[in-house]
Amino acid sequence: MAEEKSLNFLEEIIENDLKSGRYRSIVTRFPPEPNGYLHMGHATSICLNFGLTKKYGGYTNLRFDDTNPTTEETEFVQSIKDDVRWLGFEWKNELYASDYFEELYLFAIKLIRKGCAYVDDSDSETIAAEKGTPTQAGVNSKFRDRSVEENLQLFEDMKAGKFKDGERVLRAKIDMAHPNMLMRDPLMYRIKHAHHHRTGDKWCIYPMYDFAHGQSDSIEHITHSICTLEFVPHRELYDWFIEQLDIFPSHQYEFARRNLSYTVMSKRKLLQLVNEKHVEGWDDPRMPTISAFRRRGYTAAAIRDFCDRVGIAKRENVADLSLLEFCVREDLNKIALRRMVVFDPLKIVLTNYTNENELVSVEDNPEDTNGGFRDVPFSKELYIEQEDFIENPPKKFFRLFPGGMVRLKGAYIIKCDEVIKDDTGKIIQLNCSYIPESKSGNDTSNIKVKGTLHWVSVEHAVTAEVRLYDRLFKAEDPSNEEGNFKDYINEDSLQIISTVYGEPALKNAVAEERYQFLRKGYFTLDKDSSEEKMIFNRTVTLKDTWAREVKKV
Ligand code: ATP
Ligand code: MG
């Protein structure tokens, strides 16, 4: 039986809230800003928010946090929805913070009426200077004590477009000497004459994050509003607005951002990689985005498993990319179809072989008890990997060498009789003999060999391109290194092998199906493939080769 996992701190809070009757059921939300593609950090937040309502009942909303008119794009909205669904989650409501603009505007008026908000004519420099410092109280703006009527009029004028960008702001009236800097009369609204992707030109005033997020939560009756640690100081303001407005008491909880080793995880940085062409796009298989993971062949189950294993923390940390790859391997080992593909061919000729049109049967997936078998054509001329033959082998080399024997996967035992070289001394062919009574599944030869090689019949081989990926950065935490994170880009993160030779079944490869190329790694068909040319991405190697290298050093 699976070990009982202890509760994380959010599960503890929720169980207590349900037990005490504070909430009858829970509602969470995933609130992406549609200004980029989702990355692994978002996947953590998605698994967390949707995972909690899956476990405790209730539901999760997908809310696009689109209060900033200048950065949002509709393209991102679609990709975000695709990614959440692909990860295996379904939201209850698809919502947009911009749909609340009218309600938020009325909330602002309510606060003005209560004497809790005022219009400030000061420019941004003055406002910043008057804010004080963490050790020094700020000073009140000279516009702070305007009458309610004047504030209402000015706010209406702001909305009506009577001012230019930056000429007025609406501020909450709290305390300019408050120990929490965010409570020193924070901005609620700013003027921005900009086109919004949903509301068009209807608004020229836009609410600030702090005056939009908590209120949107409250409107949706979100019980547990989960965000990352940098919002801890915002919580006091979150609570203040809700209390002053006397609206549904949503609560904010914070956990540590998910970082992943050997990559960066901020949309701003990922955007630089895309714009400056360090990668080919948001879904370049080397990127830490969900769309890149999908293209590369990672499975949603593996990503969910990874999020589960890492759990959530209250302190910043960097999760190990190797653990993610481990989860991917675990899943792929169970589901990937096995195929034989030779990357660097060495031709062998079976001199005593005379059968015609022989097929050998090879299992599609030995890990799958219901897995089937496929027929693979066998013939007199075959390709094996160059590296599987050494003329003067070291001790314990169990592959092929002059006079040595190996099994060809699913087929026969062969013996290397003769090495053929060209004028330059390069090995171009091996003449071998096969043992007819050694056929897999019906082996009466009594010969024991230690090595089994993958192979492809020359005559039947299909060709493809493969793309091998390595980590995108050389440093474990490029954002925390000296200098610019881009100084640590791994220039050798993509290796293309333009022609590999596969068994004929490879021709039937379909998108989203996962394959294990025997002894080579896990692969999936890339979207760049065409009728003429198949292209495969290496999803992950069979073993953690990198960890092995570290041990060697
Ligand atoms: P970025 O800095 O990459 O732009 P963000 O926090 O601005 O990230 P949003 O689209 O605003 O991105 O985030 C949507 C949700 O995903 C938020 O609730 C946010 O807390 C969460 N999230 C974003 N990045 C991470 C991360 N690295 N780890 C955990 N949660 C994250
Ligand atoms: Mg953001």
Coordinates of C-alpha atoms and ligand atoms in Angstrom, one line a residue:
M1 CA 0.0 0.0 0.0
A2 CA 1.2 3.5 -0.7
E3 CA 2.6 5.3 2.2
E4 CA 0.3 7.9 3.7
K5 CA 1.6 11.3 2.8
S6 CA 1.6 13.9 5.4
L7 CA -0.5 17.0 4.7
N8 CA 1.2 20.1 3.4
F9 CA 0.5 23.4 5.2
L10 CA -2.3 24.4 2.9
E11 CA -4.1 21.1 3.2
E12 CA -3.8 21.5 7.0
I13 CA -5.4 25.0 6.8
I14 CA -8.2 23.8 4.6
E15 CA -9.0 20.7 6.7
N16 CA -9.2 23.0 9.7
D17 CA -11.4 25.5 7.9
L18 CA -13.8 22.8 6.8
K19 CA -13.8 21.2 10.3
S20 CA -14.5 24.5 12.1
G21 CA -17.2 25.4 9.6
R22 CA -15.4 28.6 8.5
Y23 CA -16.2 27.5 4.9
R24 CA -18.6 24.8 3.8
S25 CA -16.7 24.1 0.7
I26 CA -13.6 25.6 -0.9
V27 CA -13.1 27.6 -4.1
T28 CA -9.7 28.3 -5.5
R29 CA -8.5 30.1 -8.7
F30 CA -5.6 30.0 -11.0
P31 CA -5.0 33.6 -12.1
P32 CA -2.5 33.9 -15.0
E33 CA -1.7 37.2 -16.5
P34 CA -2.1 36.5 -20.3
N35 CA 1.3 38.0 -21.2
G36 CA 3.2 34.9 -22.0
Y37 CA 3.1 31.1 -22.1
L38 CA 2.8 29.1 -19.0
H39 CA 6.0 27.6 -17.5
M40 CA 6.8 25.0 -14.9
G41 CA 6.2 27.4 -12.1
H42 CA 2.6 27.9 -13.3
A43 CA 2.2 24.1 -13.5
T44 CA 3.0 24.0 -9.8
S45 CA 0.3 26.5 -9.1
I46 CA -2.1 24.7 -11.4
C47 CA -1.5 21.4 -9.8
L48 CA -1.8 23.0 -6.3
N49 CA -5.0 24.9 -6.9
F50 CA -6.9 22.3 -8.9
G51 CA -5.4 19.5 -6.8
L52 CA -6.8 21.0 -3.6
T53 CA -10.4 21.2 -4.9
K54 CA -10.0 17.8 -6.5
K55 CA -9.1 16.5 -3.0
Y56 CA -11.5 18.5 -0.9
G57 CA -14.4 19.1 -3.2
G58 CA -15.5 22.6 -4.4
Y59 CA -14.1 24.0 -7.6
T60 CA -11.4 26.1 -9.2
N61 CA -11.8 29.0 -11.5
L62 CA -9.5 30.0 -14.4
R63 CA -9.2 33.8 -14.1
F64 CA -7.3 35.8 -16.6
D65 CA -5.7 38.6 -14.6
D66 CA -5.9 41.1 -17.5
T67 CA -6.0 44.4 -15.7
N68 CA -2.9 45.8 -17.4
P69 CA -4.1 46.8 -20.9
T70 CA -0.7 47.1 -22.5
T71 CA 0.8 43.6 -22.2
E72 CA -2.1 41.2 -22.7
E73 CA -2.6 39.3 -25.9
T74 CA -5.4 37.0 -27.0
E75 CA -2.9 34.5 -28.3
F76 CA -1.7 33.8 -24.8
V77 CA -5.3 33.3 -23.5
Q78 CA -5.7 30.3 -25.9
S79 CA -2.4 28.8 -25.1
I80 CA -3.0 29.0 -21.4
K81 CA -6.3 27.2 -21.7
D82 CA -4.7 24.5 -23.9
D83 CA -2.0 24.0 -21.3
V84 CA -4.3 23.8 -18.3
R85 CA -6.4 21.2 -20.1
W86 CA -3.4 19.3 -21.3
L87 CA -2.2 19.1 -17.7
G88 CA -5.5 17.3 -17.0
F89 CA -7.5 19.9 -15.2
E90 CA -10.9 21.5 -16.0
W91 CA -12.0 24.8 -14.5
K92 CA -15.5 25.6 -13.3
N93 CA -15.6 29.1 -14.8
E94 CA -13.5 31.0 -17.3
L95 CA -13.3 34.5 -16.0
Y96 CA -11.5 37.8 -16.8
A97 CA -10.6 40.4 -14.2
S98 CA -11.5 42.9 -16.8
D99 CA -15.1 41.8 -16.6
Y100 CA -15.1 43.3 -13.1
F101 CA -14.0 46.8 -14.2
E102 CA -17.5 48.2 -13.5
E103 CA -17.8 46.5 -10.2
L104 CA -14.3 47.6 -9.1
Y105 CA -15.1 51.1 -10.2
L106 CA -18.2 51.1 -7.9
F107 CA -16.1 49.6 -5.1
A108 CA -13.7 52.6 -5.5
I109 CA -16.6 55.0 -5.3
K110 CA -17.7 53.3 -2.1
L111 CA -14.3 53.8 -0.6
I112 CA -14.2 57.5 -1.7
R113 CA -17.6 58.0 0.0
K114 CA -16.3 56.4 3.2
G115 CA -13.4 58.9 3.1
C116 CA -11.0 55.9 2.5
A117 CA -9.7 57.0 -0.9
Y118 CA -8.7 60.3 -2.6
V119 CA -7.5 61.6 -5.9
D120 CA -3.9 62.8 -6.0
D121 CA -2.6 65.3 -8.6
S122 CA 1.1 64.7 -7.6
D123 CA 3.4 63.3 -10.2
S124 CA 5.0 59.9 -9.7
E125 CA 8.3 61.3 -8.5
T126 CA 6.6 63.3 -5.7
I127 CA 4.5 60.4 -4.7
A128 CA 7.6 58.2 -4.5
A129 CA 9.6 60.8 -2.5
E130 CA 6.7 61.3 0.0
K131 CA 6.5 57.6 0.6
G132 CA 9.4 57.7 3.0
T133 CA 11.6 54.7 3.6
P134 CA 11.3 51.5 5.6
T135 CA 12.9 53.3 8.5
Q136 CA 11.4 56.7 8.0
A137 CA 7.7 57.7 7.9
G138 CA 6.3 59.2 4.7
V139 CA 4.6 62.6 4.5
N140 CA 1.0 63.2 3.6
S141 CA 0.2 64.4 0.1
K142 CA -1.1 68.0 -0.1
F143 CA -4.2 66.5 -1.9
R144 CA -4.9 64.0 0.9
D145 CA -7.7 66.0 2.6
R146 CA -9.9 66.8 -0.4
S147 CA -13.6 66.6 0.3
V148 CA -15.6 63.5 -0.7
E149 CA -17.5 65.6 -3.3
E150 CA -14.3 66.8 -4.9
N151 CA -12.8 63.3 -5.0
L152 CA -16.0 61.9 -6.5
Q153 CA -15.9 64.6 -9.2
L154 CA -12.2 64.2 -10.0
F155 CA -12.5 60.4 -10.1
E156 CA -15.4 60.7 -12.6
D157 CA -13.3 63.1 -14.6
M158 CA -10.4 60.6 -14.6
K159 CA -12.8 58.0 -15.9
A160 CA -14.2 60.4 -18.5
G161 CA -10.8 60.9 -20.0
K162 CA -10.3 64.5 -19.0
F163 CA -6.7 63.9 -17.9
K164 CA -3.6 62.6 -19.6
D165 CA -1.7 59.5 -18.5
G166 CA -0.1 60.1 -15.1
E167 CA -1.9 63.4 -14.3
R168 CA -4.0 61.9 -11.5
V169 CA -4.2 58.8 -9.5
L170 CA -6.7 57.4 -7.0
R171 CA -5.1 56.4 -3.7
A172 CA -6.3 54.5 -0.6
K173 CA -6.2 56.7 2.5
I174 CA -4.5 54.6 5.1
D175 CA -1.4 55.8 6.9
M176 CA 1.7 57.4 5.5
A177 CA 3.6 56.3 8.6
H178 CA 2.6 52.7 8.4
P179 CA 5.4 50.2 9.1
N180 CA 4.3 48.3 6.0
M181 CA 5.3 50.5 3.0
L182 CA 2.5 49.1 0.9
M183 CA 0.0 50.5 3.4
R184 CA 1.2 54.1 2.9
D185 CA -1.7 55.3 0.7
P186 CA -1.2 52.8 -2.1
L187 CA -2.4 53.5 -5.6
M188 CA -5.7 52.1 -6.6
Y189 CA -6.2 53.5 -10.1
R190 CA -4.0 55.0 -12.7
I191 CA -4.8 56.7 -16.0
K192 CA -3.8 54.8 -19.1
H193 CA -5.1 55.7 -22.5
A194 CA -4.6 52.3 -24.0
H195 CA -6.6 49.8 -25.9
H196 CA -7.6 46.7 -23.9
H197 CA -7.9 43.3 -25.5
R198 CA -11.4 42.8 -24.2
T199 CA -12.8 46.1 -23.1
G200 CA -11.4 48.0 -26.1
D201 CA -11.4 51.8 -25.4
K202 CA -14.1 51.8 -22.9
W203 CA -11.8 52.5 -20.0
C204 CA -8.9 54.9 -19.6
I205 CA -8.5 54.2 -15.9
Y206 CA -7.2 50.8 -14.8
P207 CA -7.1 49.3 -11.3
M208 CA -3.8 48.4 -9.8
Y209 CA -3.0 44.8 -8.9
D210 CA -3.7 45.3 -5.2
F211 CA -7.1 46.8 -5.9
A212 CA -8.1 44.2 -8.4
H213 CA -6.9 40.9 -7.2
G214 CA -8.5 40.6 -3.8
Q215 CA -11.7 42.2 -5.0
S216 CA -11.9 39.7 -7.9
D217 CA -11.3 36.9 -5.4
S218 CA -14.1 38.2 -3.2
I219 CA -16.5 38.6 -6.1
E220 CA -16.0 35.0 -7.0
H221 CA -16.2 33.8 -3.4
I222 CA -12.7 32.4 -3.5
T223 CA -12.0 30.9 -0.1
H224 CA -8.3 30.2 -0.4
S225 CA -6.4 32.6 -2.7
I226 CA -3.0 31.1 -3.1
C227 CA 0.0 33.1 -4.4
T228 CA 3.7 33.2 -4.2
L229 CA 5.8 34.6 -1.3
E230 CA 6.5 38.0 -2.8
F231 CA 2.9 38.8 -2.0
V232 CA 3.3 38.3 1.8
P233 CA 3.5 42.1 2.4
H234 CA 0.5 42.6 0.2
R235 CA -1.7 40.5 2.4
E236 CA -2.3 43.3 4.9
L237 CA -3.6 45.5 2.1
Y238 CA -5.6 42.6 0.7
D239 CA -7.4 42.3 4.0
W240 CA -7.8 46.0 4.4
F241 CA -9.7 46.5 1.2
I242 CA -12.0 43.6 1.9
E243 CA -12.7 44.8 5.4
Q244 CA -13.4 48.4 4.3
L245 CA -15.7 47.2 1.5
D246 CA -17.3 44.7 3.8
I247 CA -17.4 42.0 1.0
F248 CA -16.9 38.2 1.0
P249 CA -13.9 37.4 3.1
S250 CA -11.4 35.7 0.8
H251 CA -8.0 34.9 2.3
Q252 CA -4.6 35.0 0.8
Y253 CA -2.0 32.3 1.5
E254 CA 1.5 32.2 0.2
F255 CA 4.0 29.5 -0.9
A256 CA 7.5 29.6 -2.4
R257 CA 7.9 30.0 -6.1
R258 CA 8.9 26.9 -7.9
N259 CA 12.3 27.2 -9.5
L260 CA 13.9 24.5 -11.6
S261 CA 17.6 23.9 -11.9
Y262 CA 19.5 24.8 -15.2
T263 CA 16.7 27.1 -16.4
V264 CA 15.0 30.3 -15.8
M265 CA 11.4 30.7 -14.8
S266 CA 10.2 34.2 -15.4
K267 CA 8.1 35.1 -18.4
R268 CA 10.2 38.2 -18.8
K269 CA 13.4 36.2 -19.1
L270 CA 11.8 33.5 -21.3
L271 CA 10.6 36.3 -23.6
Q272 CA 14.1 37.5 -24.0
L273 CA 15.3 34.1 -25.0
V274 CA 12.5 34.0 -27.6
N275 CA 13.0 37.6 -28.9
E276 CA 16.8 37.3 -29.1
K277 CA 16.5 34.0 -30.9
H278 CA 18.4 31.9 -28.3
V279 CA 15.6 29.5 -28.8
E280 CA 13.2 29.1 -31.7
G281 CA 10.0 30.0 -29.8
W282 CA 8.0 29.6 -26.6
D283 CA 7.6 25.9 -27.4
D284 CA 11.2 25.2 -28.3
P285 CA 11.7 21.8 -26.6
R286 CA 14.5 23.3 -24.5
M287 CA 12.2 25.8 -22.8
P288 CA 10.7 25.2 -19.4
T289 CA 7.2 26.0 -20.7
I290 CA 4.4 23.6 -20.6
S291 CA 4.0 23.8 -24.4
A292 CA 7.7 23.0 -24.8
F293 CA 7.5 20.1 -22.4
R294 CA 4.5 18.7 -24.4
R295 CA 6.4 19.1 -27.7
R296 CA 9.4 17.5 -26.3
G297 CA 7.4 14.5 -25.2
Y298 CA 7.0 14.9 -21.5
T299 CA 3.7 13.6 -20.3
A300 CA 1.1 15.5 -18.2
A301 CA 1.2 12.6 -15.7
A302 CA 4.9 13.0 -15.3
I303 CA 4.6 16.7 -14.6
R304 CA 1.8 16.1 -12.1
D305 CA 3.9 13.4 -10.4
F306 CA 6.9 15.8 -10.2
C307 CA 4.8 18.6 -8.6
D308 CA 3.5 16.0 -6.2
R309 CA 6.9 14.7 -5.2
V310 CA 8.4 18.2 -4.8
G311 CA 5.4 19.4 -2.8
I312 CA 5.1 23.0 -1.7
A313 CA 7.4 25.0 0.5
K314 CA 7.4 28.2 2.5
R315 CA 11.0 29.0 1.5
E316 CA 12.5 29.6 -1.9
N317 CA 14.3 26.6 -3.3
V318 CA 15.5 25.2 -6.6
A319 CA 13.9 21.9 -7.6
D320 CA 16.2 19.5 -9.4
L321 CA 15.7 19.1 -13.1
S322 CA 17.0 15.5 -12.8
L323 CA 13.9 14.7 -10.6
L324 CA 11.6 16.0 -13.3
E325 CA 13.5 13.8 -15.9
F326 CA 13.2 10.9 -13.5
C327 CA 9.4 11.3 -13.4
V328 CA 9.3 11.5 -17.1
R329 CA 11.3 8.3 -17.5
E330 CA 9.2 6.5 -14.9
D331 CA 6.1 7.3 -17.0
L332 CA 7.6 6.7 -20.4
N333 CA 9.0 3.4 -19.4
K334 CA 5.5 2.2 -18.8
I335 CA 3.8 3.6 -21.9
A336 CA 6.5 4.0 -24.7
L337 CA 6.4 1.8 -27.7
R338 CA 9.8 0.2 -28.4
R339 CA 11.5 0.7 -31.7
M340 CA 14.9 0.0 -33.2
V341 CA 16.7 2.9 -34.7
V342 CA 20.4 3.0 -35.7
F343 CA 22.0 6.5 -35.4
D344 CA 25.5 5.8 -36.7
P345 CA 25.3 2.8 -39.0
L346 CA 27.9 0.1 -39.5
K347 CA 26.8 -2.4 -42.2
I348 CA 27.0 -6.1 -41.4
V349 CA 26.5 -8.9 -43.9
L350 CA 25.4 -12.3 -42.8
T351 CA 27.4 -14.5 -45.2
N352 CA 25.6 -17.7 -44.5
Y353 CA 22.0 -16.3 -44.5
T354 CA 19.8 -17.4 -47.3
N355 CA 16.2 -17.0 -45.9
E356 CA 13.8 -14.7 -47.8
N357 CA 11.2 -12.3 -46.5
E358 CA 11.8 -13.4 -42.9
L359 CA 10.0 -11.5 -40.1
V360 CA 11.0 -11.6 -36.5
S361 CA 8.6 -10.8 -33.7
V362 CA 9.6 -8.1 -31.2
E363 CA 7.6 -7.0 -28.2
D364 CA 6.2 -3.4 -28.3
N365 CA 6.6 -2.8 -24.6
P366 CA 8.0 -5.4 -22.2
E367 CA 6.7 -3.3 -19.3
D368 CA 3.1 -3.6 -20.5
T369 CA 1.6 -7.0 -19.8
N370 CA -1.1 -6.4 -22.4
G371 CA 1.5 -5.1 -24.9
G372 CA 1.6 -6.7 -28.3
F373 CA 4.3 -7.7 -30.7
R374 CA 5.3 -6.4 -34.0
D375 CA 6.9 -8.0 -37.0
V376 CA 10.3 -6.6 -38.0
P377 CA 11.9 -7.6 -41.3
F378 CA 15.2 -9.4 -41.0
S379 CA 17.6 -9.8 -43.9
K380 CA 21.2 -10.6 -45.0
E381 CA 22.3 -7.0 -44.7
L382 CA 21.8 -5.1 -41.5
Y383 CA 22.9 -1.9 -39.8
I384 CA 24.2 -1.9 -36.2
E385 CA 25.7 1.1 -34.4
Q386 CA 29.4 1.9 -35.1
E387 CA 30.0 2.1 -31.3
D388 CA 28.7 -1.5 -30.9
F389 CA 31.8 -2.8 -32.6
I390 CA 35.5 -2.4 -31.4
E391 CA 38.3 -4.0 -33.2
N392 CA 40.5 -4.3 -30.2
P393 CA 38.0 -4.3 -27.3
P394 CA 38.9 -3.6 -23.7
K395 CA 38.1 -6.3 -21.1
K396 CA 34.4 -6.8 -20.4
F397 CA 33.3 -5.4 -23.7
F398 CA 30.1 -7.5 -24.3
R399 CA 29.3 -6.1 -27.7
L400 CA 30.8 -7.1 -31.1
F401 CA 34.5 -7.6 -31.9
P402 CA 36.4 -9.9 -34.2
G403 CA 35.5 -13.5 -33.3
G404 CA 33.0 -12.3 -30.8
M405 CA 29.3 -13.1 -30.5
V406 CA 26.2 -11.1 -29.7
R407 CA 22.4 -11.5 -30.1
L408 CA 20.5 -9.2 -32.4
K409 CA 17.4 -8.2 -30.5
G410 CA 14.5 -10.5 -31.2
A411 CA 16.5 -12.4 -33.8
Y412 CA 19.6 -14.5 -34.0
I413 CA 23.0 -14.8 -32.4
I414 CA 25.7 -13.7 -34.8
K415 CA 29.5 -14.0 -34.9
C416 CA 31.9 -11.5 -36.4
D417 CA 34.2 -13.3 -38.9
E418 CA 35.8 -10.6 -40.9
V419 CA 36.4 -6.8 -40.8
I420 CA 36.4 -5.0 -44.1
K421 CA 38.2 -1.6 -44.4
D422 CA 38.6 1.0 -47.1
D423 CA 41.9 2.4 -48.4
T424 CA 42.1 4.8 -45.5
G425 CA 41.7 2.0 -42.9
K426 CA 38.2 2.9 -42.0
I427 CA 36.0 0.0 -41.1
I428 CA 33.1 -0.1 -43.7
Q429 CA 31.6 -3.5 -43.2
L430 CA 31.6 -6.6 -41.0
N431 CA 31.1 -10.0 -42.5
C432 CA 29.4 -12.2 -39.9
S433 CA 27.7 -15.6 -39.7
Y434 CA 24.4 -16.3 -38.0
I435 CA 23.5 -19.3 -35.9
P436 CA 20.2 -20.6 -37.5
E437 CA 19.0 -22.5 -34.4
S438 CA 19.5 -19.4 -32.1
K439 CA 16.3 -17.6 -33.0
S440 CA 14.7 -15.7 -30.1
G441 CA 11.8 -17.5 -28.6
N442 CA 13.0 -20.8 -30.1
D443 CA 16.7 -20.9 -29.2
T444 CA 18.1 -24.5 -29.1
S445 CA 21.7 -23.4 -29.7
N446 CA 22.8 -23.5 -26.1
I447 CA 25.1 -20.6 -26.8
K448 CA 25.2 -17.9 -24.1
V449 CA 26.0 -14.3 -25.1
K450 CA 26.1 -11.3 -22.9
G451 CA 25.3 -8.5 -25.4
T452 CA 22.1 -7.8 -27.2
L453 CA 22.3 -5.2 -30.0
H454 CA 19.5 -3.3 -31.8
W455 CA 19.7 -3.4 -35.6
V456 CA 17.8 -2.5 -38.7
S457 CA 17.5 -4.2 -42.1
V458 CA 19.3 -2.1 -44.7
E459 CA 16.8 -2.8 -47.4
H460 CA 13.8 -2.0 -45.2
A461 CA 15.3 1.0 -43.2
V462 CA 13.3 4.2 -43.0
T463 CA 15.1 7.4 -42.4
A464 CA 14.4 10.3 -40.0
E465 CA 16.1 13.3 -38.4
V466 CA 16.6 13.3 -34.6
R467 CA 17.1 16.3 -32.3
L468 CA 19.0 15.7 -29.1
Y469 CA 18.5 18.3 -26.4
D470 CA 20.7 19.2 -23.5
R471 CA 20.0 21.6 -20.6
L472 CA 19.6 25.2 -21.8
F473 CA 21.9 26.7 -19.2
K474 CA 25.3 25.7 -17.9
A475 CA 24.7 27.1 -14.4
E476 CA 22.4 25.5 -11.9
D477 CA 20.6 28.7 -11.1
P478 CA 21.5 31.2 -13.9
S479 CA 19.3 33.9 -12.4
N480 CA 21.5 34.0 -9.2
E481 CA 24.9 34.0 -10.9
E482 CA 27.1 37.0 -11.4
G483 CA 26.3 39.0 -14.5
N484 CA 23.5 38.4 -16.9
F485 CA 21.6 35.1 -16.9
K486 CA 22.2 34.9 -20.6
D487 CA 25.9 34.6 -20.0
Y488 CA 25.2 31.1 -18.9
I489 CA 23.4 29.8 -21.9
N490 CA 24.6 26.4 -23.0
E491 CA 25.6 26.8 -26.6
D492 CA 25.5 23.0 -27.2
S493 CA 22.0 22.4 -26.1
L494 CA 20.8 21.2 -29.5
Q495 CA 22.4 18.5 -31.5
I496 CA 20.8 17.5 -34.8
I497 CA 21.5 14.1 -36.4
S498 CA 20.1 14.5 -39.9
T499 CA 19.8 10.9 -40.9
V500 CA 19.1 7.9 -38.6
Y501 CA 17.9 4.5 -39.8
G502 CA 14.8 3.0 -38.3
E503 CA 12.8 -0.2 -38.6
P504 CA 9.8 0.2 -40.9
A505 CA 7.3 0.5 -38.0
L506 CA 8.7 3.9 -37.4
K507 CA 7.0 5.1 -40.5
N508 CA 3.6 4.8 -38.6
A509 CA 4.8 7.2 -35.9
V510 CA 2.1 9.7 -34.8
A511 CA 2.2 12.9 -32.9
E512 CA 1.9 12.6 -29.1
E513 CA 2.8 8.9 -29.2
R514 CA 5.9 8.1 -27.2
Y515 CA 8.6 5.8 -28.3
Q516 CA 11.6 4.2 -26.8
F517 CA 14.4 3.8 -29.3
L518 CA 16.1 0.8 -27.9
R519 CA 19.3 1.7 -26.0
K520 CA 19.0 5.3 -27.3
G521 CA 16.4 7.1 -25.2
Y522 CA 12.8 8.2 -25.4
F523 CA 11.6 10.0 -28.5
T524 CA 8.5 11.6 -29.9
L525 CA 7.5 13.0 -33.3
D526 CA 8.1 16.7 -33.6
K527 CA 5.6 19.1 -35.2
D528 CA 8.2 20.1 -37.8
S529 CA 7.8 16.7 -39.4
S530 CA 6.3 16.4 -42.9
E531 CA 5.3 13.7 -45.2
E532 CA 8.8 13.6 -46.7
K533 CA 10.7 13.9 -43.5
M534 CA 10.1 12.6 -40.0
I535 CA 11.7 14.5 -37.2
F536 CA 12.0 13.1 -33.6
N537 CA 12.8 14.9 -30.4
R538 CA 14.7 13.1 -27.8
T539 CA 12.4 13.6 -24.8
V540 CA 14.9 12.2 -22.3
T541 CA 17.8 9.8 -22.2
L542 CA 17.3 6.3 -20.8
K543 CA 19.5 6.9 -17.8
D544 CA 20.6 10.0 -15.9
T545 CA 23.9 10.2 -17.8
W546 CA 24.6 13.6 -16.3
A547 CA 24.5 12.3 -12.7
R548 CA 26.9 9.6 -13.7
E549 CA 29.3 12.2 -15.2
V550 CA 29.3 14.1 -11.9
K551 CA 30.2 11.0 -10.0
K552 CA 33.1 10.4 -12.3
V553 CA 34.7 13.7 -11.7
Ligands
ATP1 P1 6.3 35.5 -14.1 O1 7.2 36.2 -13.2 O2 6.9 34.3 -14.8 O3 5.7 36.4 -15.1 P2 3.9 35.7 -12.7 O4 3.7 35.3 -11.3 O5 4.0 37.1 -13.0 O6 5.2 34.9 -13.2 P3 1.3 35.1 -13.5 O7 0.7 34.8 -14.8 O8 0.9 36.4 -12.9 O9 2.8 35.0 -13.6 O10 1.0 33.9 -12.5 C1 -0.2 33.1 -12.4 C2 -0.1 32.3 -11.2 O11 1.0 31.4 -11.3 C3 0.0 33.1 -10.0 O12 -0.8 32.7 -9.0 C4 1.5 32.9 -9.6 O13 1.6 33.0 -8.2 C5 1.7 31.5 -10.1 N1 3.2 31.3 -10.4 C6 3.9 32.0 -11.4 N2 5.2 31.6 -11.4 C7 5.3 30.7 -10.4 C8 6.4 29.9 -9.9 N3 7.6 30.0 -10.4 N4 6.1 29.0 -8.9 C9 4.9 28.9 -8.4 N5 3.8 29.6 -8.8 C10 4.0 30.5 -9.8
MG2 MG 3.0 38.6 -13.5

